[in-house]
PDB file of C-alpha atoms and ligand atoms in Angstrom:
ATOM      1  CA  UNK A   1      67.851 101.481  91.101  1.00  0.00           C
ATOM      2  CA  UNK A   2      68.182 105.063  92.349  1.00  0.00           C
ATOM      3  CA  UNK A   3      70.043 105.862  95.576  1.00  0.00           C
ATOM      4  CA  UNK A   4      66.742 106.658  97.281  1.00  0.00           C
ATOM      5  CA  UNK A   5      65.247 103.327  96.179  1.00  0.00           C
ATOM      6  CA  UNK A   6      68.322 101.515  97.502  1.00  0.00           C
ATOM      7  CA  UNK A   7      68.069 103.291 100.857  1.00  0.00           C
ATOM      8  CA  UNK A   8      64.405 102.332 101.139  1.00  0.00           C
ATOM      9  CA  UNK A   9      65.079  98.725 100.106  1.00  0.00           C
ATOM     10  CA  UNK A  10      67.824  98.387 102.745  1.00  0.00           C
ATOM     11  CA  UNK A  11      65.753 100.110 105.399  1.00  0.00           C
ATOM     12  CA  UNK A  12      62.805  97.793 104.716  1.00  0.00           C
ATOM     13  CA  UNK A  13      65.128  94.766 104.892  1.00  0.00           C
ATOM     14  CA  UNK A  14      66.473  95.875 108.283  1.00  0.00           C
ATOM     15  CA  UNK A  15      63.036  96.710 109.689  1.00  0.00           C
ATOM     16  CA  UNK A  16      61.960  93.221 108.653  1.00  0.00           C
ATOM     17  CA  UNK A  17      64.940  91.857 110.629  1.00  0.00           C
ATOM     18  CA  UNK A  18      63.685  93.699 113.709  1.00  0.00           C
ATOM     19  CA  UNK A  19      65.654  96.963 113.593  1.00  0.00           C
ATOM     20  CA  UNK A  20      62.554  98.924 114.301  1.00  0.00           C
ATOM     21  CA  UNK A  21      63.495 101.737 116.662  1.00  0.00           C
ATOM     22  CA  UNK A  22      67.166 102.740 116.655  1.00  0.00           C
ATOM     23  CA  UNK A  23      67.900 106.005 118.466  1.00  0.00           C
ATOM     24  CA  UNK A  24      71.609 106.305 117.746  1.00  0.00           C
ATOM     25  CA  UNK A  25      73.960 105.106 115.081  1.00  0.00           C
ATOM     26  CA  UNK A  26      77.395 104.081 116.239  1.00  0.00           C
ATOM     27  CA  UNK A  27      80.247 103.966 113.741  1.00  0.00           C
ATOM     28  CA  UNK A  28      83.198 102.174 115.275  1.00  0.00           C
ATOM     29  CA  UNK A  29      86.670 102.773 113.896  1.00  0.00           C
ATOM     30  CA  UNK A  30      89.840 100.684 113.674  1.00  0.00           C
ATOM     31  CA  UNK A  31      90.214  98.461 116.724  1.00  0.00           C
ATOM     32  CA  UNK A  32      87.180 100.045 118.431  1.00  0.00           C
ATOM     33  CA  UNK A  33      84.543  97.612 117.160  1.00  0.00           C
ATOM     34  CA  UNK A  34      84.544  95.643 120.410  1.00  0.00           C
ATOM     35  CA  UNK A  35      82.001  97.999 121.892  1.00  0.00           C
ATOM     36  CA  UNK A  36      79.401  96.341 119.673  1.00  0.00           C
ATOM     37  CA  UNK A  37      79.978  93.090 121.583  1.00  0.00           C
ATOM     38  CA  UNK A  38      78.445  94.722 124.647  1.00  0.00           C
ATOM     39  CA  UNK A  39      75.131  95.351 122.922  1.00  0.00           C
ATOM     40  CA  UNK A  40      72.380  93.386 124.670  1.00  0.00           C
ATOM     41  CA  UNK A  41      69.398  91.689 123.049  1.00  0.00           C
ATOM     42  CA  UNK A  42      71.481  91.965 119.930  1.00  0.00           C
ATOM     43  CA  UNK A  43      70.388  91.338 116.386  1.00  0.00           C
ATOM     44  CA  UNK A  44      73.603  90.767 114.423  1.00  0.00           C
ATOM     45  CA  UNK A  45      73.649  90.882 110.640  1.00  0.00           C
ATOM     46  CA  UNK A  46      76.667  90.201 108.415  1.00  0.00           C
ATOM     47  CA  UNK A  47      77.366  92.986 105.978  1.00  0.00           C
ATOM     48  CA  UNK A  48      77.397  90.380 103.204  1.00  0.00           C
ATOM     49  CA  UNK A  49      73.699  89.674 103.838  1.00  0.00           C
ATOM     50  CA  UNK A  50      72.492  93.287 103.667  1.00  0.00           C
ATOM     51  CA  UNK A  51      71.285  94.524 100.274  1.00  0.00           C
ATOM     52  CA  UNK A  52      73.153  97.507  98.797  1.00  0.00           C
ATOM     53  CA  UNK A  53      75.724  97.362 101.602  1.00  0.00           C
ATOM     54  CA  UNK A  54      79.501  97.594 101.055  1.00  0.00           C
ATOM     55  CA  UNK A  55      82.101  95.109 102.209  1.00  0.00           C
ATOM     56  CA  UNK A  56      84.707  95.819 104.853  1.00  0.00           C
ATOM     57  CA  UNK A  57      88.219  94.541 104.147  1.00  0.00           C
ATOM     58  CA  UNK A  58      90.579  96.078 106.717  1.00  0.00           C
ATOM     59  CA  UNK A  59      92.214  94.242 109.623  1.00  0.00           C
ATOM     60  CA  UNK A  60      90.515  95.435 112.792  1.00  0.00           C
ATOM     61  CA  UNK A  61      87.130  95.935 111.068  1.00  0.00           C
ATOM     62  CA  UNK A  62      84.702  93.055 111.579  1.00  0.00           C
ATOM     63  CA  UNK A  63      81.974  93.709 109.034  1.00  0.00           C
ATOM     64  CA  UNK A  64      78.844  93.279 111.106  1.00  0.00           C
ATOM     65  CA  UNK A  65      75.861  95.399 111.914  1.00  0.00           C
ATOM     66  CA  UNK A  66      74.749  95.040 115.529  1.00  0.00           C
ATOM     67  CA  UNK A  67      71.401  96.350 116.774  1.00  0.00           C
ATOM     68  CA  UNK A  68      70.197  96.289 120.337  1.00  0.00           C
ATOM     69  CA  UNK A  69      70.483  97.875 123.776  1.00  0.00           C
ATOM     70  CA  UNK A  70      73.576  99.696 124.968  1.00  0.00           C
ATOM     71  CA  UNK A  71      73.526 101.841 128.107  1.00  0.00           C
ATOM     72  CA  UNK A  72      69.743 101.808 127.998  1.00  0.00           C
ATOM     73  CA  UNK A  73      69.552 103.142 124.422  1.00  0.00           C
ATOM     74  CA  UNK A  74      68.632 101.429 121.182  1.00  0.00           C
ATOM     75  CA  UNK A  75      71.722 101.560 119.032  1.00  0.00           C
ATOM     76  CA  UNK A  76      72.620 100.473 115.567  1.00  0.00           C
ATOM     77  CA  UNK A  77      76.349  99.821 115.622  1.00  0.00           C
ATOM     78  CA  UNK A  78      78.571  99.415 112.587  1.00  0.00           C
ATOM     79  CA  UNK A  79      81.392  97.109 113.523  1.00  0.00           C
ATOM     80  CA  UNK A  80      83.664  98.129 110.693  1.00  0.00           C
ATOM     81  CA  UNK A  81      83.051 100.995 108.333  1.00  0.00           C
ATOM     82  CA  UNK A  82      83.693 101.458 104.624  1.00  0.00           C
ATOM     83  CA  UNK A  83      86.642 103.499 103.488  1.00  0.00           C
ATOM     84  CA  UNK A  84      87.172 105.291 100.218  1.00  0.00           C
ATOM     85  CA  UNK A  85      90.699 103.827 100.016  1.00  0.00           C
ATOM     86  CA  UNK A  86      89.223 100.329  99.802  1.00  0.00           C
ATOM     87  CA  UNK A  87      87.797 101.316  96.446  1.00  0.00           C
ATOM     88  CA  UNK A  88      84.299 101.996  97.725  1.00  0.00           C
ATOM     89  CA  UNK A  89      82.546 104.909  96.034  1.00  0.00           C
ATOM     90  CA  UNK A  90      81.615 107.724  98.446  1.00  0.00           C
ATOM     91  CA  UNK A  91      77.945 106.727  98.047  1.00  0.00           C
ATOM     92  CA  UNK A  92      78.825 103.302  99.492  1.00  0.00           C
ATOM     93  CA  UNK A  93      81.048 104.752 102.242  1.00  0.00           C
ATOM     94  CA  UNK A  94      78.167 106.921 103.443  1.00  0.00           C
ATOM     95  CA  UNK A  95      75.248 104.590 102.695  1.00  0.00           C
ATOM     96  CA  UNK A  96      74.961 103.324 106.304  1.00  0.00           C
ATOM     97  CA  UNK A  97      74.449 106.892 107.517  1.00  0.00           C
ATOM     98  CA  UNK A  98      71.604 107.336 105.021  1.00  0.00           C
ATOM     99  CA  UNK A  99      70.046 104.148 106.323  1.00  0.00           C
ATOM    100  CA  UNK A 100      70.487 105.248 109.958  1.00  0.00           C
ATOM    101  CA  UNK A 101      68.543 108.392 109.129  1.00  0.00           C
ATOM    102  CA  UNK A 102      65.873 106.454 107.231  1.00  0.00           C
ATOM    103  CA  UNK A 103      65.453 104.113 110.218  1.00  0.00           C
ATOM    104  CA  UNK A 104      64.773 107.083 112.479  1.00  0.00           C
ATOM    105  CA  UNK A 105      68.039 107.635 114.352  1.00  0.00           C
ATOM    106  CA  UNK A 106      68.330 111.055 115.978  1.00  0.00           C
ATOM    107  CA  UNK A 107      72.092 111.111 116.156  1.00  0.00           C
ATOM    108  CA  UNK A 108      75.294 109.299 115.314  1.00  0.00           C
ATOM    109  CA  UNK A 109      78.467 108.750 117.281  1.00  0.00           C
ATOM    110  CA  UNK A 110      81.354 108.530 114.846  1.00  0.00           C
ATOM    111  CA  UNK A 111      84.679 107.226 116.069  1.00  0.00           C
ATOM    112  CA  UNK A 112      88.046 106.758 114.463  1.00  0.00           C
ATOM    113  CA  UNK A 113      91.709 106.137 114.997  1.00  0.00           C
ATOM    114  CA  UNK A 114      93.739 109.171 114.000  1.00  0.00           C
ATOM    115  CA  UNK A 115      97.240 110.557 113.906  1.00  0.00           C
ATOM    116  CA  UNK A 116      97.872 113.387 116.351  1.00  0.00           C
ATOM    117  CA  UNK A 117      99.205 116.771 115.321  1.00  0.00           C
ATOM    118  CA  UNK A 118     100.284 118.060 118.705  1.00  0.00           C
ATOM    119  CA  UNK A 119      98.309 115.353 120.503  1.00  0.00           C
ATOM    120  CA  UNK A 120     100.061 112.076 121.237  1.00  0.00           C
ATOM    121  CA  UNK A 121      99.111 108.383 121.379  1.00  0.00           C
ATOM    122  CA  UNK A 122      96.387 107.587 123.900  1.00  0.00           C
ATOM    123  CA  UNK A 123      94.605 110.932 123.615  1.00  0.00           C
ATOM    124  CA  UNK A 124      90.839 110.920 123.191  1.00  0.00           C
ATOM    125  CA  UNK A 125      89.704 113.940 121.181  1.00  0.00           C
ATOM    126  CA  UNK A 126      86.182 115.241 120.717  1.00  0.00           C
ATOM    127  CA  UNK A 127      85.951 116.537 117.154  1.00  0.00           C
ATOM    128  CA  UNK A 128      84.887 120.180 117.068  1.00  0.00           C
ATOM    129  CA  UNK A 129      85.040 120.556 113.284  1.00  0.00           C
ATOM    130  CA  UNK A 130      86.690 119.029 110.255  1.00  0.00           C
ATOM    131  CA  UNK A 131      88.693 119.924 107.174  1.00  0.00           C
ATOM    132  CA  UNK A 132      87.764 117.916 104.102  1.00  0.00           C
ATOM    133  CA  UNK A 133      90.964 117.228 102.160  1.00  0.00           C
ATOM    134  CA  UNK A 134      89.718 114.066 100.503  1.00  0.00           C
ATOM    135  CA  UNK A 135      89.165 115.908  97.237  1.00  0.00           C
ATOM    136  CA  UNK A 136      85.729 114.292  97.259  1.00  0.00           C
ATOM    137  CA  UNK A 137      82.262 115.060  98.481  1.00  0.00           C
ATOM    138  CA  UNK A 138      79.708 112.295  99.057  1.00  0.00           C
ATOM    139  CA  UNK A 139      76.848 114.647  98.148  1.00  0.00           C
ATOM    140  CA  UNK A 140      78.057 115.177  94.571  1.00  0.00           C
ATOM    141  CA  UNK A 141      75.331 114.044  92.214  1.00  0.00           C
ATOM    142  CA  UNK A 142      71.594 114.378  92.368  1.00  0.00           C
ATOM    143  CA  UNK A 143      70.465 115.822  95.707  1.00  0.00           C
ATOM    144  CA  UNK A 144      68.197 113.704  97.879  1.00  0.00           C
ATOM    145  CA  UNK A 145      65.704 116.451  98.717  1.00  0.00           C
ATOM    146  CA  UNK A 146      63.919 114.077 101.107  1.00  0.00           C
ATOM    147  CA  UNK A 147      67.062 114.128 103.275  1.00  0.00           C
ATOM    148  CA  UNK A 148      68.322 117.675 103.017  1.00  0.00           C
ATOM    149  CA  UNK A 149      69.152 120.706 100.888  1.00  0.00           C
ATOM    150  CA  UNK A 150      71.393 120.961  97.827  1.00  0.00           C
ATOM    151  CA  UNK A 151      73.823 123.279  99.643  1.00  0.00           C
ATOM    152  CA  UNK A 152      73.980 122.095 103.244  1.00  0.00           C
ATOM    153  CA  UNK A 153      75.309 124.324 105.999  1.00  0.00           C
ATOM    154  CA  UNK A 154      78.327 122.754 107.684  1.00  0.00           C
ATOM    155  CA  UNK A 155      78.694 125.416 110.405  1.00  0.00           C
ATOM    156  CA  UNK A 156      77.398 123.082 113.115  1.00  0.00           C
ATOM    157  CA  UNK A 157      78.096 119.635 111.689  1.00  0.00           C
ATOM    158  CA  UNK A 158      79.425 118.477 115.068  1.00  0.00           C
ATOM    159  CA  UNK A 159      76.671 119.029 117.609  1.00  0.00           C
ATOM    160  CA  UNK A 160      77.841 121.312 120.383  1.00  0.00           C
ATOM    161  CA  UNK A 161      75.353 120.028 122.936  1.00  0.00           C
ATOM    162  CA  UNK A 162      76.598 116.454 122.412  1.00  0.00           C
ATOM    163  CA  UNK A 163      80.201 117.578 122.828  1.00  0.00           C
ATOM    164  CA  UNK A 164      79.436 119.499 125.995  1.00  0.00           C
ATOM    165  CA  UNK A 165      77.751 116.426 127.451  1.00  0.00           C
ATOM    166  CA  UNK A 166      80.735 114.310 126.447  1.00  0.00           C
ATOM    167  CA  UNK A 167      83.083 116.671 128.282  1.00  0.00           C
ATOM    168  CA  UNK A 168      80.924 116.795 131.400  1.00  0.00           C
ATOM    169  CA  UNK A 169      80.756 112.996 131.528  1.00  0.00           C
ATOM    170  CA  UNK A 170      84.472 112.517 130.805  1.00  0.00           C
ATOM    171  CA  UNK A 171      85.303 114.887 133.639  1.00  0.00           C
ATOM    172  CA  UNK A 172      82.994 113.020 136.010  1.00  0.00           C
ATOM    173  CA  UNK A 173      84.668 109.733 135.027  1.00  0.00           C
ATOM    174  CA  UNK A 174      88.185 111.142 135.349  1.00  0.00           C
ATOM    175  CA  UNK A 175      88.891 110.527 131.660  1.00  0.00           C
ATOM    176  CA  UNK A 176      90.847 113.200 129.821  1.00  0.00           C
ATOM    177  CA  UNK A 177      88.996 114.341 126.701  1.00  0.00           C
ATOM    178  CA  UNK A 178      90.560 116.983 124.472  1.00  0.00           C
ATOM    179  CA  UNK A 179      88.968 119.018 121.678  1.00  0.00           C
ATOM    180  CA  UNK A 180      90.229 119.441 118.153  1.00  0.00           C
ATOM    181  CA  UNK A 181      89.818 119.701 114.407  1.00  0.00           C
ATOM    182  CA  UNK A 182      89.957 116.467 112.384  1.00  0.00           C
ATOM    183  CA  UNK A 183      91.457 116.665 108.943  1.00  0.00           C
ATOM    184  CA  UNK A 184      90.219 113.947 106.593  1.00  0.00           C
ATOM    185  CA  UNK A 185      92.295 112.488 103.758  1.00  0.00           C
ATOM    186  CA  UNK A 186      91.620 109.440 101.581  1.00  0.00           C
ATOM    187  CA  UNK A 187      94.688 107.371 102.456  1.00  0.00           C
ATOM    188  CA  UNK A 188      95.764 104.611 102.113  1.00  0.00           C
ATOM    189  CA  UNK A 189      99.221 106.149 102.433  1.00  0.00           C
ATOM    190  CA  UNK A 190      99.973 107.809 105.702  1.00  0.00           C
ATOM    191  CA  UNK A 191     100.920 111.438 105.202  1.00  0.00           C
ATOM    192  CA  UNK A 192     104.335 112.844 104.459  1.00  0.00           C
ATOM    193  CA  UNK A 193     105.993 115.001 107.117  1.00  0.00           C
ATOM    194  CA  UNK A 194     105.583 118.005 104.774  1.00  0.00           C
ATOM    195  CA  UNK A 195     101.845 117.347 104.500  1.00  0.00           C
ATOM    196  CA  UNK A 196     101.548 117.169 108.272  1.00  0.00           C
ATOM    197  CA  UNK A 197     103.405 120.478 108.659  1.00  0.00           C
ATOM    198  CA  UNK A 198     100.971 121.994 106.145  1.00  0.00           C
ATOM    199  CA  UNK A 199      97.956 120.516 107.991  1.00  0.00           C
ATOM    200  CA  UNK A 200      99.241 121.947 111.260  1.00  0.00           C
ATOM    201  CA  UNK A 201      99.355 125.398 109.672  1.00  0.00           C
ATOM    202  CA  UNK A 202      95.797 124.853 108.470  1.00  0.00           C
ATOM    203  CA  UNK A 203      94.588 124.323 112.028  1.00  0.00           C
ATOM    204  CA  UNK A 204      94.267 120.539 112.198  1.00  0.00           C
ATOM    205  CA  UNK A 205      94.840 118.613 115.428  1.00  0.00           C
ATOM    206  CA  UNK A 206      94.304 115.107 114.085  1.00  0.00           C
ATOM    207  CA  UNK A 207      94.426 113.416 110.690  1.00  0.00           C
ATOM    208  CA  UNK A 208      92.653 110.316 109.481  1.00  0.00           C
ATOM    209  CA  UNK A 209      91.161 108.418 106.573  1.00  0.00           C
ATOM    210  CA  UNK A 210      87.491 108.288 107.534  1.00  0.00           C
ATOM    211  CA  UNK A 211      84.703 110.195 109.296  1.00  0.00           C
ATOM    212  CA  UNK A 212      84.537 113.271 107.049  1.00  0.00           C
ATOM    213  CA  UNK A 213      82.300 111.663 104.382  1.00  0.00           C
ATOM    214  CA  UNK A 214      79.970 110.148 106.980  1.00  0.00           C
ATOM    215  CA  UNK A 215      79.661 113.417 108.872  1.00  0.00           C
ATOM    216  CA  UNK A 216      78.910 115.365 105.681  1.00  0.00           C
ATOM    217  CA  UNK A 217      76.038 112.993 104.937  1.00  0.00           C
ATOM    218  CA  UNK A 218      74.842 113.101 108.548  1.00  0.00           C
ATOM    219  CA  UNK A 219      74.867 116.902 108.559  1.00  0.00           C
ATOM    220  CA  UNK A 220      73.005 116.986 105.246  1.00  0.00           C
ATOM    221  CA  UNK A 221      70.059 115.150 106.763  1.00  0.00           C
ATOM    222  CA  UNK A 222      70.093 116.919 110.139  1.00  0.00           C
ATOM    223  CA  UNK A 223      71.461 113.976 112.108  1.00  0.00           C
ATOM    224  CA  UNK A 224      73.229 115.149 115.234  1.00  0.00           C
ATOM    225  CA  UNK A 225      76.877 114.113 115.455  1.00  0.00           C
ATOM    226  CA  UNK A 226      79.353 113.323 118.181  1.00  0.00           C
ATOM    227  CA  UNK A 227      82.812 112.590 116.768  1.00  0.00           C
ATOM    228  CA  UNK A 228      85.546 111.041 118.889  1.00  0.00           C
ATOM    229  CA  UNK A 229      89.082 110.391 117.669  1.00  0.00           C
ATOM    230  CA  UNK A 230      91.363 107.960 119.423  1.00  0.00           C
ATOM    231  CA  UNK A 231      94.838 109.301 118.731  1.00  0.00           C
ATOM    232  CA  UNK A 232      97.013 106.262 118.058  1.00  0.00           C
ATOM    233  CA  UNK A 233     100.283 107.856 116.975  1.00  0.00           C
ATOM    234  CA  UNK A 234     102.034 111.138 116.419  1.00  0.00           C
ATOM    235  CA  UNK A 235     101.421 112.102 112.786  1.00  0.00           C
ATOM    236  CA  UNK A 236     104.236 111.731 110.263  1.00  0.00           C
ATOM    237  CA  UNK A 237     107.384 113.696 111.040  1.00  0.00           C
ATOM    238  CA  UNK A 238     106.596 113.770 114.762  1.00  0.00           C
ATOM    239  CA  UNK A 239     107.621 110.145 115.203  1.00  0.00           C
ATOM    240  CA  UNK A 240     110.124 108.066 113.247  1.00  0.00           C
ATOM    241  CA  UNK A 241     107.682 105.834 111.311  1.00  0.00           C
ATOM    242  CA  UNK A 242     104.032 104.799 111.112  1.00  0.00           C
ATOM    243  CA  UNK A 243     102.271 101.459 110.747  1.00  0.00           C
ATOM    244  CA  UNK A 244      98.794  99.980 111.072  1.00  0.00           C
ATOM    245  CA  UNK A 245      99.906  97.465 113.726  1.00  0.00           C
ATOM    246  CA  UNK A 246     100.769 100.332 116.048  1.00  0.00           C
ATOM    247  CA  UNK A 247      97.389 101.936 115.347  1.00  0.00           C
ATOM    248  CA  UNK A 248      95.579  98.740 116.328  1.00  0.00           C
ATOM    249  CA  UNK A 249      97.851  98.204 119.362  1.00  0.00           C
ATOM    250  CA  UNK A 250      97.259 101.676 120.770  1.00  0.00           C
ATOM    251  CA  UNK A 251      93.500 101.390 120.241  1.00  0.00           C
ATOM    252  CA  UNK A 252      93.710  98.183 122.307  1.00  0.00           C
ATOM    253  CA  UNK A 253      95.202 100.261 125.116  1.00  0.00           C
ATOM    254  CA  UNK A 254      92.662 103.078 124.824  1.00  0.00           C
ATOM    255  CA  UNK A 255      89.590 100.943 124.342  1.00  0.00           C
ATOM    256  CA  UNK A 256      88.741 100.539 128.037  1.00  0.00           C
ATOM    257  CA  UNK A 257      88.362 104.269 128.541  1.00  0.00           C
ATOM    258  CA  UNK A 258      86.841 104.631 125.122  1.00  0.00           C
ATOM    259  CA  UNK A 259      84.110 102.048 125.668  1.00  0.00           C
ATOM    260  CA  UNK A 260      83.279 103.330 129.144  1.00  0.00           C
ATOM    261  CA  UNK A 261      83.062 106.895 127.916  1.00  0.00           C
ATOM    262  CA  UNK A 262      80.859 106.135 124.906  1.00  0.00           C
ATOM    263  CA  UNK A 263      78.450 104.092 127.025  1.00  0.00           C
ATOM    264  CA  UNK A 264      78.188 106.797 129.671  1.00  0.00           C
ATOM    265  CA  UNK A 265      77.614 109.420 126.996  1.00  0.00           C
ATOM    266  CA  UNK A 266      74.955 107.316 125.264  1.00  0.00           C
ATOM    267  CA  UNK A 267      73.052 106.976 128.525  1.00  0.00           C
ATOM    268  CA  UNK A 268      72.757 110.746 128.767  1.00  0.00           C
ATOM    269  CA  UNK A 269      72.378 111.947 125.184  1.00  0.00           C
TER     270      UNK A 269
HETATM  271  N1  HPA B 301      97.285 109.314 109.532  1.00  0.00           N
HETATM  272  C1  HPA B 301      96.131 108.963 108.932  1.00  0.00           C
HETATM  273  N2  HPA B 301      95.270 108.099 109.441  1.00  0.00           N
HETATM  274  C2  HPA B 301      95.583 107.544 110.627  1.00  0.00           C
HETATM  275  C3  HPA B 301      96.769 107.871 111.305  1.00  0.00           C
HETATM  276  C4  HPA B 301      97.665 108.799 110.724  1.00  0.00           C
HETATM  277  O1  HPA B 301      98.731 109.125 111.259  1.00  0.00           O
HETATM  278  N3  HPA B 301      96.768 107.143 112.466  1.00  0.00           N
HETATM  279  C5  HPA B 301      95.618 106.418 112.479  1.00  0.00           C
HETATM  280  N4  HPA B 301      94.899 106.675 111.371  1.00  0.00           N
END
């Protein structure tokens, strides 16, 4: 089956399940999936039951698709995303974004946990741009002309109007929201201190193992994007050691602000 046929098959399956009018896709990163539990009138589908869908294997990623009402909007939330480091091909990592587009979403909110370069644990950062250091590109292969062009412009991958709204709302709520460039790697190793020093020179403010592939595919098809990083640790070399438990723990601390902010933003997008 071609990629396009798979997208259509999955879309038809989800429409049949009642996912008829999503406005926004919500991709929830490590430890941030709880927001999906606040979706009302929810239709919840296990990833395992969705045709052509990947499987999520990381602690802190639930593996459910949740559709329903959040802050007065129809959202399609991914509680747990697919990572390249899990062994998923890029086409699988980005498949949900294709399906969000096919279902009629106008935009996606992409969130992640990230290491801070300059920024410290607890910071919320609106992503202004990214640097793709995964050595991969999810659009390699036959172009889906129905979705977008062979050589997509990435100049405005992160939608400025969304970011400006996010800042206005954060300010109103008294939540500090910084801006910065997200540098995407594949993982699963955390970076070396030398890599982080190099990334700093390159202009990165945060580093993580997700988001870049999904945003490339979103930008390809003209989906608007708001990216928010929850900084969970100082990147390698700026603190003595790194571990996933700390990442999950810090997201637990940030999640109150995070959930409130995302809901308030959704209401006004
Ligand atoms: N590096 C890469 N990914 C991450 C980090 C980090 O320091 N923290 C959370 N996700």
